[in-house]
PDB file of C-alpha atoms in Angstrom:
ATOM      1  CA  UNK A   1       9.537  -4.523   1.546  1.00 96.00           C
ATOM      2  CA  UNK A   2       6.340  -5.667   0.867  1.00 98.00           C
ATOM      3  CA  UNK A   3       5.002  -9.552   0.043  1.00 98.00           C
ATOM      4  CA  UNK A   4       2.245  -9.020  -2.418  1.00 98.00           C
ATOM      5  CA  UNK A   5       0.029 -12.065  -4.065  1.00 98.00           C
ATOM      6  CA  UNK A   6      -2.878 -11.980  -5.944  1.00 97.00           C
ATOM      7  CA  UNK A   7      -5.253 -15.366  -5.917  1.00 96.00           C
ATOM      8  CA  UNK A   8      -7.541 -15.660  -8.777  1.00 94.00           C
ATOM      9  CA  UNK A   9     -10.048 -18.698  -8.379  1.00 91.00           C
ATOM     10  CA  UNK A  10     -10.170 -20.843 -11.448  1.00 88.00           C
ATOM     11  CA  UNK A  11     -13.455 -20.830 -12.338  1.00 82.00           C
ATOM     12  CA  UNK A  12     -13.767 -18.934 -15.716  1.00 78.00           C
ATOM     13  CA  UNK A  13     -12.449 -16.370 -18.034  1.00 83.00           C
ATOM     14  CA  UNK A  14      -9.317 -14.347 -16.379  1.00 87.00           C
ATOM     15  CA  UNK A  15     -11.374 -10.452 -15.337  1.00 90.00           C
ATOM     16  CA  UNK A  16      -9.689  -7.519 -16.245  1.00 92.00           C
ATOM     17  CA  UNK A  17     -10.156  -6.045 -12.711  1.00 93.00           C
ATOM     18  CA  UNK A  18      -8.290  -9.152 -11.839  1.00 94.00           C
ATOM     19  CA  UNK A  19      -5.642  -8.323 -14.531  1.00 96.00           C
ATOM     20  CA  UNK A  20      -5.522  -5.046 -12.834  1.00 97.00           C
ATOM     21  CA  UNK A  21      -5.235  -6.303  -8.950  1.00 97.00           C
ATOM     22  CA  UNK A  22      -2.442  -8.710 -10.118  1.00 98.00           C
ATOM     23  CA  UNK A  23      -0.594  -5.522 -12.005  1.00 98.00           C
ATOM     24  CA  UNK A  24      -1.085  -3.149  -8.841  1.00 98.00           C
ATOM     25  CA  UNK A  25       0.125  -6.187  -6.481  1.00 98.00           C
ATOM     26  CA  UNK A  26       3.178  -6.708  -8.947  1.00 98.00           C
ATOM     27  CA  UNK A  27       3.965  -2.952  -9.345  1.00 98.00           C
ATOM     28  CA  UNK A  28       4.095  -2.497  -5.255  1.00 98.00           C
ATOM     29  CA  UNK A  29       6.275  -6.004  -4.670  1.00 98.00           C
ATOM     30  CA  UNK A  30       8.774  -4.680  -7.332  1.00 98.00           C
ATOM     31  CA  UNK A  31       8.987  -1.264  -6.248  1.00 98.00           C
ATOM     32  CA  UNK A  32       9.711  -2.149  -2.583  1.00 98.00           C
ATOM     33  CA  UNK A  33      11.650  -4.982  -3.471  1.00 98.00           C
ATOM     34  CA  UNK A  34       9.951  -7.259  -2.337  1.00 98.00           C
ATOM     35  CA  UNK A  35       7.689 -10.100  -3.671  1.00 98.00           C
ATOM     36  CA  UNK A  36       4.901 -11.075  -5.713  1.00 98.00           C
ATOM     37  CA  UNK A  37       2.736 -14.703  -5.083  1.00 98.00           C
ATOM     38  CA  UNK A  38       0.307 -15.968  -7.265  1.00 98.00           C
ATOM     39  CA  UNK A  39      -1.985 -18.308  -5.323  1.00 97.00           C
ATOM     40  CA  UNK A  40      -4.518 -20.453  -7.083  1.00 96.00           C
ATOM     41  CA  UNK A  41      -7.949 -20.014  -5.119  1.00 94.00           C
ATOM     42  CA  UNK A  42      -9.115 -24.068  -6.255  1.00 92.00           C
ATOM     43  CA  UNK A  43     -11.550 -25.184  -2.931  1.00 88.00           C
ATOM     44  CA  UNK A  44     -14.614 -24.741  -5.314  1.00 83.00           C
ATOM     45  CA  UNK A  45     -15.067 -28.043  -6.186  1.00 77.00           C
ATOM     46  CA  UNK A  46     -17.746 -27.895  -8.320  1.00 72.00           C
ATOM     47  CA  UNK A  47     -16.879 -24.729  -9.912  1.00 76.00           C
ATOM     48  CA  UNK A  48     -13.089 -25.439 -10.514  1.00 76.00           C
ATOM     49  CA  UNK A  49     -11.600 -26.727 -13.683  1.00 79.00           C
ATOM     50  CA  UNK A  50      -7.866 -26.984 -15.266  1.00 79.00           C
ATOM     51  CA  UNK A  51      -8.694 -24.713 -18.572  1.00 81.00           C
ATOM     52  CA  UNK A  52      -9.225 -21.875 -16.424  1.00 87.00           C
ATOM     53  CA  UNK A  53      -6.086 -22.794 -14.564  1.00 90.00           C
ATOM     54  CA  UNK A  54      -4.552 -22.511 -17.837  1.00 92.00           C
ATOM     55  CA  UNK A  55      -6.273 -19.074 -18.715  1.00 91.00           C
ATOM     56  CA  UNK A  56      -4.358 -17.861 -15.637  1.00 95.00           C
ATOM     57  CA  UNK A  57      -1.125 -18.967 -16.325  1.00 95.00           C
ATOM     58  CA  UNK A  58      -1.515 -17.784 -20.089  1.00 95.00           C
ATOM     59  CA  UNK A  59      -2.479 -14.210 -18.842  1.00 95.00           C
ATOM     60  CA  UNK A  60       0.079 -13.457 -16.448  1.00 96.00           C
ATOM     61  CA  UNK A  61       2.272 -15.304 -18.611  1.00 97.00           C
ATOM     62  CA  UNK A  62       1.381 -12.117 -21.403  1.00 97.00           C
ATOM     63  CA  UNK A  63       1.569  -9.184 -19.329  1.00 97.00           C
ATOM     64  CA  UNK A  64       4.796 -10.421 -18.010  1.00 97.00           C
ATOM     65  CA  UNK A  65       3.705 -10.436 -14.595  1.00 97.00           C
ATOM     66  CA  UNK A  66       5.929 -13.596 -13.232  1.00 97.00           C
ATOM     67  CA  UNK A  67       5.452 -14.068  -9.723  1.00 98.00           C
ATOM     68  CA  UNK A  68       8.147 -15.268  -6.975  1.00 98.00           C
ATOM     69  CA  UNK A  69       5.866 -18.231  -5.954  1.00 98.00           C
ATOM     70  CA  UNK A  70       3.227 -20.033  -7.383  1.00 98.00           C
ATOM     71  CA  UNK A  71       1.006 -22.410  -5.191  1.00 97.00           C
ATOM     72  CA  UNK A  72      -2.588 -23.944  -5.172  1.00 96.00           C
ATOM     73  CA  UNK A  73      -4.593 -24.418  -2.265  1.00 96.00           C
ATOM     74  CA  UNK A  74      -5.939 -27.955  -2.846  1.00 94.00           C
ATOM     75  CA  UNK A  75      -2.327 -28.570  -1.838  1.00 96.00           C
ATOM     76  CA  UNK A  76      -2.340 -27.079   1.832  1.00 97.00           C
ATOM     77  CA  UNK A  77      -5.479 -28.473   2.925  1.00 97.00           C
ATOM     78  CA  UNK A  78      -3.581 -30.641   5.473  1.00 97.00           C
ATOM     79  CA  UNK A  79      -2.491 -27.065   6.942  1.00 98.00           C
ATOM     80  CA  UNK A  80      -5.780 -25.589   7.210  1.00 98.00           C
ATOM     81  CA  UNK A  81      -6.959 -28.673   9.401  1.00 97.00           C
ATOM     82  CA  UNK A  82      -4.493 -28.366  11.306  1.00 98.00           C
ATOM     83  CA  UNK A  83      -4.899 -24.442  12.470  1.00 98.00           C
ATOM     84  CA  UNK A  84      -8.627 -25.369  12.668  1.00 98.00           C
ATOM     85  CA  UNK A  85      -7.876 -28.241  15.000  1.00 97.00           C
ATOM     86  CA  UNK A  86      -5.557 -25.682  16.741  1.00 98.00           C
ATOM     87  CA  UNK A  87      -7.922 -22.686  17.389  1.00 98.00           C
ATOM     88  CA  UNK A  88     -10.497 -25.536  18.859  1.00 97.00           C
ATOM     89  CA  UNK A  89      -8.051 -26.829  20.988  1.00 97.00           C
ATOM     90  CA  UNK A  90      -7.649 -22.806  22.316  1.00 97.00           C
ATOM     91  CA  UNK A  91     -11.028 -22.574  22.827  1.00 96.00           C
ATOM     92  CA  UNK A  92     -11.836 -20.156  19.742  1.00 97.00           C
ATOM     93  CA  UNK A  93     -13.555 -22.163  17.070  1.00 97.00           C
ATOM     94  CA  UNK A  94     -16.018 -25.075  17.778  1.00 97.00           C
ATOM     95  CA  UNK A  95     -17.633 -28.196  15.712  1.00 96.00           C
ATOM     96  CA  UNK A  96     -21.156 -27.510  14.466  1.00 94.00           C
ATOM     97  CA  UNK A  97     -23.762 -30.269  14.573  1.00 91.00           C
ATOM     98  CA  UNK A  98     -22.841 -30.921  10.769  1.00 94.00           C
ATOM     99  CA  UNK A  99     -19.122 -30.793  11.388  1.00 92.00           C
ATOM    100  CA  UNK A 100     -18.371 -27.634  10.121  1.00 95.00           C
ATOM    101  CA  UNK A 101     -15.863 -25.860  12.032  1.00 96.00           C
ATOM    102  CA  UNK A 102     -17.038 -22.312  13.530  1.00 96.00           C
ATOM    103  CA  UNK A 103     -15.402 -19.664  15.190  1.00 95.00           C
ATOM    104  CA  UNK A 104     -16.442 -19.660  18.960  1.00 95.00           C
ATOM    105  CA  UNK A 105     -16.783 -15.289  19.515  1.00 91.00           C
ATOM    106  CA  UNK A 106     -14.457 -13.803  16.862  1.00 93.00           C
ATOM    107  CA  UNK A 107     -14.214 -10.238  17.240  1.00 94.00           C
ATOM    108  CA  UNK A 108     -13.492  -8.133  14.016  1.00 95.00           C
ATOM    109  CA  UNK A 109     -11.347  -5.528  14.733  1.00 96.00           C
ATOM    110  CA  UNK A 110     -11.052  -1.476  13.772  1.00 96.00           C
ATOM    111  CA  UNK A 111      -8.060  -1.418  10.764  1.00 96.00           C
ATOM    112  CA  UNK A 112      -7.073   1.436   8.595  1.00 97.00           C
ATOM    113  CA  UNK A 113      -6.743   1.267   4.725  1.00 97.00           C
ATOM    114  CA  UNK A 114      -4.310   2.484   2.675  1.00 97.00           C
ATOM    115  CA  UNK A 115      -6.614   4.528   0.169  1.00 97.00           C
ATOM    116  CA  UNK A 116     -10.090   5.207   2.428  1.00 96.00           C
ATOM    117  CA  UNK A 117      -8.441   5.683   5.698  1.00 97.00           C
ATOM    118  CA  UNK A 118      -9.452   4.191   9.279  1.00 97.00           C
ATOM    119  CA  UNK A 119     -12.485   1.758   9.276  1.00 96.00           C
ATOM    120  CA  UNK A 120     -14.594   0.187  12.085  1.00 96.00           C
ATOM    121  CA  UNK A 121     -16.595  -2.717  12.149  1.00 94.00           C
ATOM    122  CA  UNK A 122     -20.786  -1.821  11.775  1.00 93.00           C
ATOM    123  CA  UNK A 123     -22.822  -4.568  14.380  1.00 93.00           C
ATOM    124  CA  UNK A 124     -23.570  -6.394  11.465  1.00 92.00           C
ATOM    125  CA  UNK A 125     -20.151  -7.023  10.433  1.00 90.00           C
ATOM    126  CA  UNK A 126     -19.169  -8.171  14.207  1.00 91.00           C
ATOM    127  CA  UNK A 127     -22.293 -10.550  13.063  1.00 91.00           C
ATOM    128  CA  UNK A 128     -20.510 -12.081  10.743  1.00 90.00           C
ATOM    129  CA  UNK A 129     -17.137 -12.339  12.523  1.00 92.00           C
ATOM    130  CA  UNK A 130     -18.317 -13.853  15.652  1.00 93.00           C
ATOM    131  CA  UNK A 131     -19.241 -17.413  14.450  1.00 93.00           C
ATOM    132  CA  UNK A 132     -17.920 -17.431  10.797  1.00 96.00           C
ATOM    133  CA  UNK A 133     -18.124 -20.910   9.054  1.00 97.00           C
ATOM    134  CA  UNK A 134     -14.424 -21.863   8.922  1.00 98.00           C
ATOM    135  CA  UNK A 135     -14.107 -25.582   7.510  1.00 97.00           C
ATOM    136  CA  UNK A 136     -17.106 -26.432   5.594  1.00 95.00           C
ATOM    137  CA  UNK A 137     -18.925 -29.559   6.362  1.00 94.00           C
ATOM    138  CA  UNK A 138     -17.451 -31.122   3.411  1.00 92.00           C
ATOM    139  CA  UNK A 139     -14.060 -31.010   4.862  1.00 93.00           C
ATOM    140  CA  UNK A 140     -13.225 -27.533   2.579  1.00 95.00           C
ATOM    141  CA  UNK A 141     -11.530 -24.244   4.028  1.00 97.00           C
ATOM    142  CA  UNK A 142     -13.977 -21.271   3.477  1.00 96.00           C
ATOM    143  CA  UNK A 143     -12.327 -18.864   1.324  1.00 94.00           C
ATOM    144  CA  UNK A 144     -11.910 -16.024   4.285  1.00 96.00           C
ATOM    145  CA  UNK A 145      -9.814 -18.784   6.634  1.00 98.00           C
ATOM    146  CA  UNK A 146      -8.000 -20.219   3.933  1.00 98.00           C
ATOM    147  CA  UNK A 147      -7.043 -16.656   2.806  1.00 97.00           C
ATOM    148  CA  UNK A 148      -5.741 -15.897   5.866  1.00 98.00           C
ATOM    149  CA  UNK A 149      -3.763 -19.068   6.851  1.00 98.00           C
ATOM    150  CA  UNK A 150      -2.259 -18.409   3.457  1.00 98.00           C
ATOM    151  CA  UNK A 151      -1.493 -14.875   4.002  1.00 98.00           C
ATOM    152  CA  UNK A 152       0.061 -15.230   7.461  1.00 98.00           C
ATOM    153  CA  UNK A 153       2.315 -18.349   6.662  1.00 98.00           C
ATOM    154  CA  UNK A 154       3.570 -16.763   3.014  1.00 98.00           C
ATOM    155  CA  UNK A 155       4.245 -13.299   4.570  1.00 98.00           C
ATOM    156  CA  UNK A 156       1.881 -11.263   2.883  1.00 98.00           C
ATOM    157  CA  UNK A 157       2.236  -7.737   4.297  1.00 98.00           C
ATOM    158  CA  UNK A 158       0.351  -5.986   1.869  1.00 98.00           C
ATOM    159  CA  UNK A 159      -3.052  -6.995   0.231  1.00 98.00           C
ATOM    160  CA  UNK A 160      -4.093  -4.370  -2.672  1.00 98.00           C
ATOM    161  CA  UNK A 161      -7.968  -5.645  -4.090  1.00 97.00           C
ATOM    162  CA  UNK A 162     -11.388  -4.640  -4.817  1.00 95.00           C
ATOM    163  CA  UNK A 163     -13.565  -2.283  -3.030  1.00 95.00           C
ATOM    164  CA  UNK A 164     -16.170  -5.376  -2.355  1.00 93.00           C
ATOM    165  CA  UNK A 165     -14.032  -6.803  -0.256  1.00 94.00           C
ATOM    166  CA  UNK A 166     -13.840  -4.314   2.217  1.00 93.00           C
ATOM    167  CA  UNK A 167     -16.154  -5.955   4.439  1.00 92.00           C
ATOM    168  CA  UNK A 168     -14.235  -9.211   4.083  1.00 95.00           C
ATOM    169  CA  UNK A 169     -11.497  -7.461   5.952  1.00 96.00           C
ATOM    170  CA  UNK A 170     -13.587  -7.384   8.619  1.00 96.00           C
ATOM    171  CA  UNK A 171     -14.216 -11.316   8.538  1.00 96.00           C
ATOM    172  CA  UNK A 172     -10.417 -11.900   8.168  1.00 97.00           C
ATOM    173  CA  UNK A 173      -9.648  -9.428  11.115  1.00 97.00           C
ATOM    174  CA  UNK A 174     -11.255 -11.961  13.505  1.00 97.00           C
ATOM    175  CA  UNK A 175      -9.281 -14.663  12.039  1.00 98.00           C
ATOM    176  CA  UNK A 176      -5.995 -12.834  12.163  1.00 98.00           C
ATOM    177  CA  UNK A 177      -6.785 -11.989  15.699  1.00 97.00           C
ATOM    178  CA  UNK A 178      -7.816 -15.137  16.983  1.00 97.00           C
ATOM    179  CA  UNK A 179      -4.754 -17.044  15.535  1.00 98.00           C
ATOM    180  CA  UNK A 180      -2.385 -14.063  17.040  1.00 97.00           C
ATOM    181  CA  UNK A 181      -1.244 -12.779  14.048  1.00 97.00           C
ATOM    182  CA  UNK A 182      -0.792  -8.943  12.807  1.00 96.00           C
ATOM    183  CA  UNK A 183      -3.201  -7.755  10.318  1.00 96.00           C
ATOM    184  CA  UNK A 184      -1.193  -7.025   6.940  1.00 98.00           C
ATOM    185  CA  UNK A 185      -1.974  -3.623   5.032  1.00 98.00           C
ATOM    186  CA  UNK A 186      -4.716  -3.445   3.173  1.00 98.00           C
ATOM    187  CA  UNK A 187      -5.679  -1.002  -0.097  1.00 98.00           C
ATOM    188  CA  UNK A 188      -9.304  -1.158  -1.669  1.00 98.00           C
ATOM    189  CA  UNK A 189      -9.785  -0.044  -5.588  1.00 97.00           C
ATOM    190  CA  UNK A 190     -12.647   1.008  -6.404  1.00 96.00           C
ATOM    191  CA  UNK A 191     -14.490  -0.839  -9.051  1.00 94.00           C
ATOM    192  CA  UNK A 192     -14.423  -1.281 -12.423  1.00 93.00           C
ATOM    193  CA  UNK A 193     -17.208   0.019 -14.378  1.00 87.00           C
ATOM    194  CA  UNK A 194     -19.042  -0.944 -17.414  1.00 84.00           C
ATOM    195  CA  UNK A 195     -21.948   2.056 -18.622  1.00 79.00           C
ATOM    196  CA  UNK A 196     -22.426   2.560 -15.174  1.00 78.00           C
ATOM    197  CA  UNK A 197     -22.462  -0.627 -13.649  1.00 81.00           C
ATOM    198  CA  UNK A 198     -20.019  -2.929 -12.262  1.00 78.00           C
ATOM    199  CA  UNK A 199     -18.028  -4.816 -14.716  1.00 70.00           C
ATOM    200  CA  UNK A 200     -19.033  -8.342 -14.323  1.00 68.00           C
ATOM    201  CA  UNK A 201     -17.182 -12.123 -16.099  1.00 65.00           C
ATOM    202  CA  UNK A 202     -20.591 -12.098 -18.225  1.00 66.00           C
ATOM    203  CA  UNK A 203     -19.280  -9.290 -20.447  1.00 61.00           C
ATOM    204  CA  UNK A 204     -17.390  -9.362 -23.622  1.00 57.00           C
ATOM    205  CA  UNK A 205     -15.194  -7.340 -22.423  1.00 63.00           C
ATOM    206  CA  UNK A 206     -14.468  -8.219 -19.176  1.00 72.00           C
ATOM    207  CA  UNK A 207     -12.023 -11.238 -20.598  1.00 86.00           C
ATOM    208  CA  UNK A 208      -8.184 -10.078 -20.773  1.00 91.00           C
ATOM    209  CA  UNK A 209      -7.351 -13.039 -22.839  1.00 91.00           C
ATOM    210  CA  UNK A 210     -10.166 -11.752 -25.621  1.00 92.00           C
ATOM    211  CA  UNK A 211      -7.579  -8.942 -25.998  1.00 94.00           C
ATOM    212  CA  UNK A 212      -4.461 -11.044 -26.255  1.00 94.00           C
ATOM    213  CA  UNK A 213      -5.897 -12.831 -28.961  1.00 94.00           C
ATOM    214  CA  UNK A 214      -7.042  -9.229 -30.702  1.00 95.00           C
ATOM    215  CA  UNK A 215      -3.646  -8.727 -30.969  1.00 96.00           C
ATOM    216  CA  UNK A 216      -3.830  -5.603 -28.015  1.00 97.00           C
ATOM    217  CA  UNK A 217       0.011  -5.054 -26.923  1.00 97.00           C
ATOM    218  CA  UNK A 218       0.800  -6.212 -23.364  1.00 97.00           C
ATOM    219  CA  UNK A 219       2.112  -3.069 -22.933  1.00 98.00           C
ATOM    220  CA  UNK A 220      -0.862  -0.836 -23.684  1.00 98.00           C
ATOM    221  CA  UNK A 221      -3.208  -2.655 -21.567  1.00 97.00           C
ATOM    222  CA  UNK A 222      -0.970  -2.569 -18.194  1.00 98.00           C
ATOM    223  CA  UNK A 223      -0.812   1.202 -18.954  1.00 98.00           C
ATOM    224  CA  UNK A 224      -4.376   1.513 -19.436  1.00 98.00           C
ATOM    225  CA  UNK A 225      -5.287  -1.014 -15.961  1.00 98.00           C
ATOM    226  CA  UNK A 226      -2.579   1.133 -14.397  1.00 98.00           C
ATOM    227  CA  UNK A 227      -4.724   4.508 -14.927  1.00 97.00           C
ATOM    228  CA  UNK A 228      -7.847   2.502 -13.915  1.00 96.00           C
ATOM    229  CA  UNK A 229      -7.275   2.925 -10.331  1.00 96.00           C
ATOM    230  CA  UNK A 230      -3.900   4.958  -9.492  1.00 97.00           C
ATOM    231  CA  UNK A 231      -2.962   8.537 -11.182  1.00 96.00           C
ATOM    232  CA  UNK A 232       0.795  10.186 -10.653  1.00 96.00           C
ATOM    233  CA  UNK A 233       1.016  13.065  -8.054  1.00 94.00           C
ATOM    234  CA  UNK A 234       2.020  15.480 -10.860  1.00 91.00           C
ATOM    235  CA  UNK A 235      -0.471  14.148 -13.759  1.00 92.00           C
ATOM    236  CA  UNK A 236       0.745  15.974 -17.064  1.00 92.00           C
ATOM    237  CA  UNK A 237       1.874  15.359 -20.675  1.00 90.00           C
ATOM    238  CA  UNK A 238       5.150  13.917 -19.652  1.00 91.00           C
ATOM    239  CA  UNK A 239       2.699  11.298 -18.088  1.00 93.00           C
ATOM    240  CA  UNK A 240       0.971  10.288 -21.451  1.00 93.00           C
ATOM    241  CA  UNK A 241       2.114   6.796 -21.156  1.00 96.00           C
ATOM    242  CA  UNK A 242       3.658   5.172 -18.083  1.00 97.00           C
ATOM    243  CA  UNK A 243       5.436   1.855 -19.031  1.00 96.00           C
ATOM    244  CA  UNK A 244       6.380  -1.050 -16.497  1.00 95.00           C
ATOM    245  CA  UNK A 245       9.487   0.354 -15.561  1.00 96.00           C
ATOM    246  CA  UNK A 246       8.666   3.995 -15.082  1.00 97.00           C
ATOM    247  CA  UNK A 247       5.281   2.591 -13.179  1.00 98.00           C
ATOM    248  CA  UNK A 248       7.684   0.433 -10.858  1.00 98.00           C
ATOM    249  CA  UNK A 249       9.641   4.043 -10.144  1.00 97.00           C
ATOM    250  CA  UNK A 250       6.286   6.042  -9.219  1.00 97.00           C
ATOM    251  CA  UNK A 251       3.707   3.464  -8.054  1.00 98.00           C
ATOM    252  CA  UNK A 252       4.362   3.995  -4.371  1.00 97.00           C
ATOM    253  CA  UNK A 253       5.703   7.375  -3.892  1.00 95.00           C
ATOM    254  CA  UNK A 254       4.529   8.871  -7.000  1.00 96.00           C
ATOM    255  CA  UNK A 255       1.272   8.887  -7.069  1.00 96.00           C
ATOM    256  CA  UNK A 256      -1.765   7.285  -5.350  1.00 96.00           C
ATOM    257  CA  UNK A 257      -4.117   4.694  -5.413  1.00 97.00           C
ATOM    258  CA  UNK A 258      -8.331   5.406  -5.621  1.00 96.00           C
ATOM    259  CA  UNK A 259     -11.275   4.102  -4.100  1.00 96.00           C
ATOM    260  CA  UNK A 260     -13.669   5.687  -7.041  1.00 95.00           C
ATOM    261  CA  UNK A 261     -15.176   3.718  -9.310  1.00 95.00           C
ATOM    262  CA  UNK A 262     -12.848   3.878 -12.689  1.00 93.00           C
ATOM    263  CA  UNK A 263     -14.884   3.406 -15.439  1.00 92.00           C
ATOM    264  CA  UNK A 264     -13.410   1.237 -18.600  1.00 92.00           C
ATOM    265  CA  UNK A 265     -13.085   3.371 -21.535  1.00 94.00           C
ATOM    266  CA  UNK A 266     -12.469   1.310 -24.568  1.00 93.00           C
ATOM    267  CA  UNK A 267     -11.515   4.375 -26.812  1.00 96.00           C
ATOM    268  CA  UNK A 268      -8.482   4.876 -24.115  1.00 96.00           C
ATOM    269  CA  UNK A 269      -7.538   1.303 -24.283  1.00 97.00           C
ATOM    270  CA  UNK A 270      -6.937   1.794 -28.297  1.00 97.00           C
ATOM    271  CA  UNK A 271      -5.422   4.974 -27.894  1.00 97.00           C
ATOM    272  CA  UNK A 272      -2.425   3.113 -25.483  1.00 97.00           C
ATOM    273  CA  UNK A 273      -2.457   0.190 -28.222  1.00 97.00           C
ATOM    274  CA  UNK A 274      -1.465   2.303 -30.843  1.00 97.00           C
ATOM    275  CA  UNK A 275       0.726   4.217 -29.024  1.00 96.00           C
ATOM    276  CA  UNK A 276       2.939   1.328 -27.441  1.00 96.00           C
ATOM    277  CA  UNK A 277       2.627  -0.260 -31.428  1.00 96.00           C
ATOM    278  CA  UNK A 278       3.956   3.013 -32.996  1.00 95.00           C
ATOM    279  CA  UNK A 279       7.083   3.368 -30.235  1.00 89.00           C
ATOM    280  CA  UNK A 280       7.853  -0.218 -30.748  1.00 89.00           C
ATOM    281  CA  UNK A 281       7.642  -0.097 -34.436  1.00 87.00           C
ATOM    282  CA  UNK A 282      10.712   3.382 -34.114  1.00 87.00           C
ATOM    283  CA  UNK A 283      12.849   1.095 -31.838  1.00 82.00           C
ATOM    284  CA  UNK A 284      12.906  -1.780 -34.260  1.00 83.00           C
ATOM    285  CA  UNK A 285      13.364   0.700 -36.963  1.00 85.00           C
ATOM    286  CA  UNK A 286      16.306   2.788 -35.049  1.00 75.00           C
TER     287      UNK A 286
END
């Protein structure tokens, strides 16, 4: 069984790449029977603010993607202190001049991903392991510890995300390592990409809730994120759309995940709409 989460930072519109991590995380809880978190990334204080907490709730909330847990991490910022004050008291994370808190010689570790295959750490990347800023001056959990503390006390097992995070897996290796904890599987998409660059929040179409409010079904989009990053082993007609439940069925044995870039094909996305519309217009009708 796999614990899944996905932990978008409210900070803006909701991404459709993170539309499609959260569907990819929910698709590989469900089909192992497991479970799906949805963590609230909110240490940003100056970028954080409660309409984009909103904006998450409202788009999970329409691709009927309910998670098992919800939880924020403004609320667990006792905990990360504490497993700070614990790894200095081992010896493996120190107290800068500033009063950050550093690791003292983190090693990042070789690990092997679930699309790309084995990776190992370049000298750069041990770099950035060995004395990685983990509480900010300002009292505030960097994003790679507080990930991890997260990760390891929730049970997450299985972390499916973006390609440019593969060297934060690296960063988080050290972590996991130095509090004695297993590193969980890992799966890197590739990117999403917008006439042939990466899709970034700046453009129109980046926003899911822009399509919710176009009146796209819920349906047709997680079809169309779910062929932005995974095909089916046998990829044929019978294939032409892939709802929740039959994408629950093949997601993990049925087909595979990619690290290519997936481009975003708007045309595609309308094709799905009107597809899902026109079957749900004959079931009404029947």
């Amino acid at each position: 069984m796999f614990t899944t989460r996905i932990a978008p930072s409210p900070t803006g519109d909701f991404h459709i790449g993170t539309a499609r991590t959260a569907y990819f995380n929910w698709l590989a809880a469900k089909a192992s029977g497991g479970r799906f978190l949805l963590r609230i990334d909110d240490t940003d204080l100056a970028r954080n603010n409660a309409d984009s907490v909103s904006v998450i709730h409202d788009c999970m909330d329409w691709l009927g993607l309910a998670p098992d847990m919800i939880f924020r991490q403004s609320d667990r910022l006792d905990r990360y202190r504490a497993v700070a004050d614990g790894l200095m008291a081992g010896g493996k994370a120190v107290v800068a001049d500033n009063g950050a808190v550093l690791m003292a010689g983190g090693m990042a570790t070789d690990w092997t991903d679930r699309i790309s295959g084995p990776q190992s750490p370049s000298a750069k990347v041990h770099d950035l392991a060995r004395n990685q800023v983990l509480i900010k001056a300002d009292g505030m959990p960097v994003y790679h510890f507080a990930s991890v503390v997260d990760d390891i006390d929730m049970g997450v097992n299985l972390v499916i995300r973006g390609i440019d995070h593969l060297t934060n897996t690296f960063r988080h290796s050290a972590i996991y390592t130095a509090l004695g904890a297993a590193l969980p599987a890992f799966a890197h998409l590739g990117l999403i990409m917008l006439d042939g660059r990466k899709m970034s929040k700046r453009d129109s179409a980046a926003s899911l809730l822009s399509y919710r409010d176009a009146g796209v079904d819920p349906d047709g989009m997680l079809n169309f994120l779910l062929r932005m990053g995974w095909g089916p082993a046998r990829d044929d007609k019978s294939m032409a759309l892939i709802g929740r439940d039959r994408a629950v069925d093949l997601f993990l044995d049925g087909g595979r995940m990619r690290a290519s870039p997936a481009g975003f094909d708007a045309a595609k996305l309308a094709s799905f709409d009107r597809k899902y519309k026109a079957a749900k217009m004959r079931d009404r009708a029947s």
